[in-house]
Amino acid sequence: MALSEFSLIERFFAERARRGPRRAVLGIGDDCALIAPEPGQLLAVSTDMLVEGRHFLPDVDPQSLGHKTLAVNLSDLAAMGAKPRAFTLALALQTPQETWLEAFAEGLFALAERFDCALVGGDTTRGPLNLCVTVFGDVPAQAALRRDGARDGDDVWVSGTLGDARAGLGVLRGEWAASLFDSHELDCLRRRLDRPEPRIALGLALRGIAQCALDVSDGLAGDLRHILERSRVRALIDVDAIPRSKAVSKLPLDAQRQCVLAGGDDYELVFTAPPNARDAIIDAGGRAEVAVTRIGTISALRHATDEPAIAWHDASHAPLSLTLHGFDHFDANRPD
Amino acid sequence: MALSEFSLIERFFAERARRGPRRAVLGIGDDCALIAPEPGQLLAVSTDMLVEGRHFLPDVDPQSLGHKTLAVNLSDLAAMGAKPRAFTLALALQTPQETWLEAFAEGLFALAERFDCALVGGDTTRGPLNLCVTVFGDVPAQAALRRDGARDGDDVWVSGTLGDARAGLGVLRGEWAASLFDSHELDCLRRRLDRPEPRIALGLALRGIAQCALDVSDGLAGDLRHILERSRVRALIDVDAIPRSKAVSKLPLDAQRQCVLAGGDDYELVFTAPPNARDAIIDAGGRAEVAVTRIGTISALRHATDEPAIAWHDASHAPLSLTLHGFDHFDANRPD
């Protein structure tokens, strides 16, 4: 069945957007949407593109895909300490299918409405499946959790557990036996892969407490390095302190570390704050209803030749030499 | 040669973005960019996705593609009367080639710098070639050229000439003989197709004069209908008054009308204003260095059963019955 571009936009997106939250002066249907941040605040802007085979499997459930398409973008707002306001969606599809679009829109809007985030514009075209969202949030200039805010002596924290999404992918790919896990664990791993939860509440709770954050989309080892490079510091990380679920703990130690350190798609927050903020951070985690765990410390570059880098050690403080790579979309050798 | 995602961003985009205009509090390299409109103004936001085979030919010159990727988005700002401020770029590529990326970036940044528009963020991934830009501009709330602003008695105007891009595509496709045109005309047609010029200066000059505008990306017949539907009015259009270049005038009359009315990719502005604004509009066109031409009038819906529609006539005022369609990306029957 042929759906025209305009009836498609109207039927699956514009009509529901009009019923949703009003977060723009002018929304869908004009050349541009018109928006403004809350008075005295800045607009945080982020864009992410999702491609079949790179960010989701060809047989992905469309409702999960709708969720994930927006979730990975909201996660960038969370990592900035920004409050979601609005988003645009650009969508390339080979053949628009009503049932597919309906499920995709359901997953997308369920998440958008939960975070009071309005669809204000977009584009649809025919082409290989591609989803590109640009998201907007409000943040006071001084409260933004920037990557360049890590300082000597800061603790390094992470939210939730790491490695679950990668472990779920491993099950789907047959890298390890599904029989390792009970059905509840299998559901949890799959859910972490398909329906990541953006840590918006935690990002907001950390305003004024943490100075620096990012979201772990490409693996802790690679992503933490962005903080170190922007802040010109080093990190000392206790690999055994990195929180992992009971399910991930069932994997062999090597596989655990691969998942926890180099697995993408977790969308937890890694953030830094001075030691005197520990109580406030645990309190912020409690308010946001997500565990927060200290995994290491930040140290200054001591010598002119020092480079931003991560020194890994285990629970016994024995140094570990790890050759792990983050999830690099153009790295032909990436492990996953 | 394998380029990693991060070195690719750094080498072809981030480094040059840092040398360009500063239009954001925080630009490339964090989870989000941080921007704000000029005090008292709104941020106009638009997003467009370009796909091979739909918006450009597979053998397109990458420098032209870089230009066009941003130009079609700037055109949406022009149609809103907004002043360009910043943009994000999401890019899916099968195999990153240095020479291709260098040329693409050259075309992109040459246009961005001309309009003082800063690259503030983006995303790169491996996948079928896809380019998605989200663009931001400043506009005072009362000056925005919205689609719902057309009123009974308004003149309908168009900038520049229509149909050139479609005529250029027809030459490439062999729909009509290249020998119809001299080499200067062929260059002009090809340039209109490959390097559209966003009418930013005209959009700004029309602030406070016109109340309603859009950019002609999908063909006048289809695009004008969006104004009529949003404004709940009708239009009476003189087909022979629609400005066309000397080159397009060489085509058979049927082909001329197809190009002028249903051809996409012209990126001229169509706008409406009351008759007492005629002198001011001609003056605005002069300041923006682009021709502006009156092609018809807006009339109110007279009866409860009236629907927003276009009544076409020729120079002798004889009604024309035209069966033309705009450029609909999901219309399997689209003529081009």
XYZ file of C-alpha atoms in Angstrom, chain A residues 9 16 79 85 105 125 186 201 223 231 256 292 301 318-319:
15
model
C 3.361 12.425 8.620
C -0.340 12.568 17.980
C 24.495 13.607 30.399
C 11.745 19.992 25.841
C 5.248 5.778 16.661
C 11.817 10.273 2.673
C 17.347 -12.989 29.546
C 16.164 12.209 36.523
C 33.777 7.165 26.466
C 39.528 17.930 30.992
C 32.469 -9.721 31.733
C 25.379 5.215 41.824
C 48.742 15.281 34.550
C 47.186 -4.921 40.935
C 47.557 -2.968 37.668
